[in-house]
Amino acid sequence: KPCGILLTARDISLRIEADAKLKESEEKYRHLVENISVGMLIFQNFKIVFANKKLCQLLDYSFEELLAMSNPFEIVHPDDQEMVLEKNLKHFDGKAVEETYPFRVIDKQGKVKWVESTNTLINWKGVTAALNFFIDITEKVNSKRKMDKITKQLVQAQKLESIGSLASGLAHDFNNFLSIILGNIELAEISSGKGDNAGQFFDEARE
């Protein structure tokens, strides 16, 4: 019959402390990622495996909708898809490619927006993945376009002003020539005799 109980104990204080610190670190990291002012996306094996709240707001998709996309490149504007895909493939192959570049995206409502993307490779759950940061530069691009349009209009206005000045000068000079001609016709009429038939020719010249 049992005559007692044998207990063994192991000090796990360090493990508990380490786990607590890890949990605290993860909470800080999660808070940072979710509240960062730029969109953040992790792309792996042609799938979106993570997206933060800012990116969801930018694209107007929920976190679940982004992860469920069979083709994540559908958020990229059709005219920019080939360029973005090519840069991503080169990046994964370790080839030289600019880390930051602009392109257009289309949100859930079909609205086109300009973003500036910065990419870097990371290890995500043991597999290579691309960490992407997105900054919304739509307003900046639109402002530049407006400024370019205004500048173009200003240049056009300056050209028209120059043409107007030239035309005004030509009209003034031409008016001077006509005044001389009309004056000579008047003098010719005075100089001709009353019975002279040249009067009708002077009238035609004046007309």
Tab-separated table of N, CA, C and O in Angstrom, residues 99-172:
chain	number	residue	atom	x	y	z
A	99	GLU	N	14.819	49.734	-54.032
A	99	GLU	CA	13.986	49.302	-52.907
A	99	GLU	C	12.727	50.146	-52.767
A	99	GLU	O	11.727	49.693	-52.219
A	100	THR	N	12.783	51.386	-53.248
A	100	THR	CA	11.634	52.287	-53.133
A	100	THR	C	11.212	52.766	-54.517
A	100	THR	O	12.044	53.246	-55.287
A	101	TYR	N	9.933	52.625	-54.819
A	101	TYR	CA	9.418	53.060	-56.119
A	101	TYR	C	7.906	53.301	-56.015
A	101	TYR	O	7.231	52.716	-55.160
A	102	PRO	N	7.365	54.180	-56.877
A	102	PRO	CA	5.935	54.485	-56.831
A	102	PRO	C	5.140	53.639	-57.834
A	102	PRO	O	5.667	53.220	-58.866
A	103	PHE	N	3.905	53.371	-57.518
A	103	PHE	CA	2.974	52.741	-58.458
A	103	PHE	C	1.551	52.984	-57.967
A	103	PHE	O	1.332	53.520	-56.869
A	104	ARG	N	0.594	52.593	-58.786
A	104	ARG	CA	-0.819	52.824	-58.456
A	104	ARG	C	-1.473	51.553	-57.917
A	104	ARG	O	-1.163	50.457	-58.372
A	105	VAL	N	-2.360	51.758	-56.964
A	105	VAL	CA	-3.175	50.658	-56.437
A	105	VAL	C	-4.647	51.022	-56.618
A	105	VAL	O	-4.984	52.191	-56.846
A	106	ILE	N	-5.497	50.009	-56.534
A	106	ILE	CA	-6.939	50.226	-56.651
A	106	ILE	C	-7.594	49.684	-55.386
A	106	ILE	O	-7.428	48.505	-55.047
A	107	ASP	N	-8.324	50.548	-54.677
A	107	ASP	CA	-8.955	50.086	-53.442
A	107	ASP	C	-10.239	49.315	-53.745
A	107	ASP	O	-10.615	49.132	-54.911
A	108	LYS	N	-10.894	48.858	-52.718
A	108	LYS	CA	-12.078	48.014	-52.870
A	108	LYS	C	-13.201	48.724	-53.620
A	108	LYS	O	-14.010	48.095	-54.318
A	109	GLN	N	-13.239	50.055	-53.511
A	109	GLN	CA	-14.282	50.837	-54.171
A	109	GLN	C	-13.918	51.205	-55.611
A	109	GLN	O	-14.675	51.887	-56.292
A	110	GLY	N	-12.731	50.753	-56.060
A	110	GLY	CA	-12.305	51.039	-57.431
A	110	GLY	C	-11.580	52.363	-57.579
A	110	GLY	O	-11.283	52.795	-58.696
A	111	LYS	N	-11.266	53.007	-56.465
A	111	LYS	CA	-10.559	54.288	-56.511
A	111	LYS	C	-9.068	54.070	-56.696
A	111	LYS	O	-8.464	53.240	-56.018
A	112	VAL	N	-8.480	54.809	-57.629
A	112	VAL	CA	-7.037	54.686	-57.906
A	112	VAL	C	-6.250	55.584	-56.950
A	112	VAL	O	-6.573	56.764	-56.780
A	113	LYS	N	-5.226	55.002	-56.330
A	113	LYS	CA	-4.373	55.752	-55.420
A	113	LYS	C	-2.913	55.493	-55.763
A	113	LYS	O	-2.560	54.412	-56.229
A	114	TRP	N	-2.094	56.499	-55.521
A	114	TRP	CA	-0.652	56.363	-55.726
A	114	TRP	C	0.013	56.017	-54.392
A	114	TRP	O	-0.299	56.619	-53.368
A	115	VAL	N	0.905	55.044	-54.419
A	115	VAL	CA	1.661	54.683	-53.220
A	115	VAL	C	3.148	54.640	-53.552
A	115	VAL	O	3.534	54.429	-54.702
A	116	GLU	N	3.952	54.851	-52.524
A	116	GLU	CA	5.398	54.674	-52.646
A	116	GLU	C	5.755	53.462	-51.804
A	116	GLU	O	5.493	53.436	-50.604
A	117	SER	N	6.318	52.449	-52.439
A	117	SER	CA	6.583	51.173	-51.769
A	117	SER	C	8.067	51.011	-51.470
A	117	SER	O	8.919	51.292	-52.310
A	118	THR	N	8.346	50.550	-50.260
A	118	THR	CA	9.711	50.216	-49.858
A	118	THR	C	9.737	48.748	-49.460
A	118	THR	O	8.937	48.316	-48.618
A	119	ASN	N	10.611	47.958	-50.082
A	119	ASN	CA	10.639	46.510	-49.881
A	119	ASN	C	11.957	46.043	-49.274
A	119	ASN	O	13.022	46.588	-49.577
A	120	THR	N	11.847	45.014	-48.466
A	120	THR	CA	13.040	44.355	-47.932
A	120	THR	C	12.701	42.894	-47.654
A	120	THR	O	11.553	42.562	-47.360
A	121	LEU	N	13.672	42.017	-47.790
A	121	LEU	CA	13.443	40.589	-47.560
A	121	LEU	C	13.617	40.242	-46.085
A	121	LEU	O	14.534	40.752	-45.425
A	122	ILE	N	12.737	39.389	-45.564
A	122	ILE	CA	12.808	38.959	-44.176
A	122	ILE	C	12.562	37.453	-44.102
A	122	ILE	O	12.202	36.817	-45.106
A	123	ASN	N	12.740	36.900	-42.932
A	123	ASN	CA	12.408	35.503	-42.687
A	123	ASN	C	11.092	35.470	-41.925
A	123	ASN	O	11.002	35.959	-40.796
A	124	TRP	N	10.063	34.912	-42.553
A	124	TRP	CA	8.733	34.853	-41.927
A	124	TRP	C	8.362	33.397	-41.695
A	124	TRP	O	8.118	32.655	-42.622
A	125	LYS	N	8.396	33.012	-40.436
A	125	LYS	CA	8.079	31.638	-40.035
A	125	LYS	C	8.934	30.615	-40.778
A	125	LYS	O	8.447	29.602	-41.283
A	126	GLY	N	10.228	30.958	-40.900
A	126	GLY	CA	11.181	30.039	-41.491
A	126	GLY	C	11.297	30.080	-42.993
A	126	GLY	O	12.078	29.343	-43.580
A	127	VAL	N	10.513	30.958	-43.640
A	127	VAL	CA	10.539	31.046	-45.110
A	127	VAL	C	10.773	32.499	-45.520
A	127	VAL	O	10.249	33.423	-44.887
A	128	THR	N	11.556	32.686	-46.592
A	128	THR	CA	11.834	34.037	-47.079
A	128	THR	C	10.548	34.725	-47.530
A	128	THR	O	9.711	34.135	-48.218
A	129	ALA	N	10.396	35.978	-47.133
A	129	ALA	CA	9.213	36.758	-47.491
A	129	ALA	C	9.640	38.198	-47.747
A	129	ALA	O	10.757	38.608	-47.412
A	130	ALA	N	8.753	38.954	-48.372
A	130	ALA	CA	9.029	40.364	-48.658
A	130	ALA	C	8.209	41.226	-47.710
A	130	ALA	O	6.990	41.088	-47.617
A	131	LEU	N	8.907	42.087	-46.985
A	131	LEU	CA	8.236	43.049	-46.107
A	131	LEU	C	8.102	44.355	-46.887
A	131	LEU	O	9.090	44.934	-47.326
A	132	ASN	N	6.860	44.812	-47.067
A	132	ASN	CA	6.582	46.000	-47.876
A	132	ASN	C	5.945	47.088	-47.019
A	132	ASN	O	5.010	46.817	-46.257
A	133	PHE	N	6.452	48.293	-47.173
A	133	PHE	CA	5.851	49.466	-46.519
A	133	PHE	C	5.266	50.359	-47.605
A	133	PHE	O	5.905	50.608	-48.633
A	134	PHE	N	4.041	50.840	-47.378
A	134	PHE	CA	3.359	51.662	-48.372
A	134	PHE	C	3.007	53.028	-47.787
A	134	PHE	O	2.389	53.114	-46.721
A	135	ILE	N	3.393	54.081	-48.500
A	135	ILE	CA	3.037	55.445	-48.120
A	135	ILE	C	2.096	55.998	-49.185
A	135	ILE	O	2.381	55.930	-50.387
A	136	ASP	N	0.972	56.522	-48.766
A	136	ASP	CA	-0.004	57.097	-49.688
A	136	ASP	C	0.517	58.448	-50.182
A	136	ASP	O	0.646	59.402	-49.404
A	137	ILE	N	0.845	58.537	-51.476
A	137	ILE	CA	1.355	59.789	-52.056
A	137	ILE	C	0.381	60.346	-53.087
A	137	ILE	O	0.759	61.151	-53.941
A	138	THR	N	-0.892	59.927	-52.991
A	138	THR	CA	-1.903	60.370	-53.961
A	138	THR	C	-2.010	61.892	-53.995
A	138	THR	O	-2.000	62.502	-55.074
A	139	GLU	N	-2.125	62.490	-52.821
A	139	GLU	CA	-2.273	63.945	-52.742
A	139	GLU	C	-1.035	64.646	-53.305
A	139	GLU	O	-1.141	65.654	-54.010
A	140	LYS	N	0.126	64.095	-52.999
A	140	LYS	CA	1.382	64.671	-53.493
A	140	LYS	C	1.442	64.612	-55.015
A	140	LYS	O	1.817	65.591	-55.673
A	141	VAL	N	1.050	63.441	-55.587
A	141	VAL	CA	1.069	63.279	-57.041
A	141	VAL	C	0.062	64.214	-57.695
A	141	VAL	O	0.358	64.877	-58.708
A	142	ASN	N	-1.151	64.294	-57.114
A	142	ASN	CA	-2.185	65.167	-57.673
A	142	ASN	C	-1.770	66.633	-57.608
A	142	ASN	O	-2.029	67.406	-58.541
A	143	SER	N	-1.111	67.005	-56.503
A	143	SER	CA	-0.638	68.389	-56.363
A	143	SER	C	0.412	68.712	-57.417
A	143	SER	O	0.407	69.797	-58.000
A	144	LYS	N	1.302	67.750	-57.655
A	144	LYS	CA	2.344	67.951	-58.673
A	144	LYS	C	1.715	68.084	-60.059
A	144	LYS	O	2.124	68.919	-60.877
A	145	ARG	N	0.680	67.245	-60.323
A	145	ARG	CA	0.014	67.317	-61.615
A	145	ARG	C	-0.666	68.668	-61.795
A	145	ARG	O	-0.619	69.262	-62.872
A	146	LYS	N	-1.312	69.154	-60.714
A	146	LYS	CA	-1.962	70.458	-60.785
A	146	LYS	C	-0.939	71.556	-61.031
A	146	LYS	O	-1.171	72.470	-61.818
A	147	MET	N	0.214	71.438	-60.326
A	147	MET	CA	1.266	72.434	-60.499
A	147	MET	C	1.818	72.404	-61.921
A	147	MET	O	2.046	73.453	-62.535
A	148	ASP	N	2.007	71.188	-62.460
A	148	ASP	CA	2.499	71.057	-63.836
A	148	ASP	C	1.497	71.662	-64.819
A	148	ASP	O	1.878	72.309	-65.800
A	149	LYS	N	0.196	71.430	-64.537
A	149	LYS	CA	-0.857	71.965	-65.411
A	149	LYS	C	-0.867	73.490	-65.363
A	149	LYS	O	-0.973	74.153	-66.399
A	150	ILE	N	-0.734	74.030	-64.141
A	150	ILE	CA	-0.710	75.487	-63.984
A	150	ILE	C	0.510	76.079	-64.681
A	150	ILE	O	0.429	77.107	-65.352
A	151	THR	N	1.658	75.391	-64.511
A	151	THR	CA	2.884	75.861	-65.161
A	151	THR	C	2.733	75.856	-66.681
A	151	THR	O	3.140	76.810	-67.362
A	152	LYS	N	2.123	74.786	-67.204
A	152	LYS	CA	1.902	74.683	-68.640
A	152	LYS	C	0.978	75.794	-69.130
A	152	LYS	O	1.205	76.397	-70.183
A	153	GLN	N	-0.077	76.042	-68.340
A	153	GLN	CA	-1.013	77.108	-68.707
A	153	GLN	C	-0.336	78.469	-68.664
A	153	GLN	O	-0.606	79.332	-69.505
A	154	LEU	N	0.554	78.661	-67.675
A	154	LEU	CA	1.273	79.918	-67.557
A	154	LEU	C	2.190	80.132	-68.755
A	154	LEU	O	2.240	81.230	-69.323
A	155	VAL	N	2.909	79.058	-69.138
A	155	VAL	CA	3.784	79.149	-70.311
A	155	VAL	C	2.961	79.463	-71.561
A	155	VAL	O	3.354	80.294	-72.382
A	156	GLN	N	1.792	78.794	-71.679
A	156	GLN	CA	0.924	79.031	-72.827
A	156	GLN	C	0.435	80.477	-72.838
A	156	GLN	O	0.380	81.127	-73.890
A	157	ALA	N	0.069	80.985	-71.638
A	157	ALA	CA	-0.413	82.362	-71.535
A	157	ALA	C	0.685	83.353	-71.924
A	157	ALA	O	0.424	84.364	-72.595
A	158	GLN	N	1.918	83.035	-71.503
A	158	GLN	CA	3.041	83.906	-71.851
A	158	GLN	C	3.276	83.901	-73.363
A	158	GLN	O	3.588	84.938	-73.954
A	159	LYS	N	3.112	82.712	-73.964
A	159	LYS	CA	3.258	82.621	-75.417
A	159	LYS	C	2.188	83.454	-76.112
A	159	LYS	O	2.469	84.197	-77.063
A	160	LEU	N	0.935	83.319	-75.617
A	160	LEU	CA	-0.171	84.077	-76.209
A	160	LEU	C	0.040	85.576	-76.023
A	160	LEU	O	-0.276	86.373	-76.916
A	161	GLU	N	0.569	85.940	-74.855
A	161	GLU	CA	0.839	87.357	-74.595
A	161	GLU	C	1.888	87.881	-75.568
A	161	GLU	O	1.766	88.997	-76.098
A	162	SER	N	2.915	87.074	-75.818
A	162	SER	CA	3.969	87.473	-76.758
A	162	SER	C	3.403	87.612	-78.165
A	162	SER	O	3.717	88.575	-78.883
A	163	ILE	N	2.556	86.635	-78.542
A	163	ILE	CA	1.930	86.681	-79.873
A	163	ILE	C	1.040	87.921	-79.983
A	163	ILE	O	1.008	88.605	-81.012
A	164	GLY	N	0.291	88.206	-78.874
A	164	GLY	CA	-0.584	89.375	-78.863
A	164	GLY	C	0.203	90.663	-79.031
A	164	GLY	O	-0.203	91.565	-79.772
A	165	SER	N	1.342	90.730	-78.330
A	165	SER	CA	2.188	91.927	-78.434
A	165	SER	C	2.728	92.087	-79.851
A	165	SER	O	2.773	93.191	-80.404
A	166	LEU	N	3.138	90.939	-80.432
A	166	LEU	CA	3.652	90.964	-81.799
A	166	LEU	C	2.564	91.399	-82.780
A	166	LEU	O	2.793	92.246	-83.658
A	167	ALA	N	1.356	90.826	-82.603
A	167	ALA	CA	0.245	91.167	-83.505
A	167	ALA	C	-0.129	92.637	-83.371
A	167	ALA	O	-0.427	93.321	-84.369
A	168	SER	N	-0.110	93.136	-82.121
A	168	SER	CA	-0.433	94.539	-81.885
A	168	SER	C	0.580	95.447	-82.571
A	168	SER	O	0.218	96.457	-83.191
A	169	GLY	N	1.864	95.072	-82.463
A	169	GLY	CA	2.910	95.861	-83.109
A	169	GLY	C	2.768	95.858	-84.624
A	169	GLY	O	2.913	96.896	-85.286
A	170	LEU	N	2.473	94.663	-85.179
A	170	LEU	CA	2.294	94.551	-86.624
A	170	LEU	C	1.096	95.381	-87.082
A	170	LEU	O	1.152	96.051	-88.134
A	171	ALA	N	-0.007	95.308	-86.304
A	171	ALA	CA	-1.206	96.076	-86.669
A	171	ALA	C	-0.915	97.569	-86.658
A	171	ALA	O	-1.375	98.320	-87.527
A	172	HIS	N	-0.137	98.006	-85.662
A	172	HIS	CA	0.214	99.428	-85.558
A	172	HIS	C	1.043	99.857	-86.768
A	172	HIS	O	0.784	100.914	-87.389
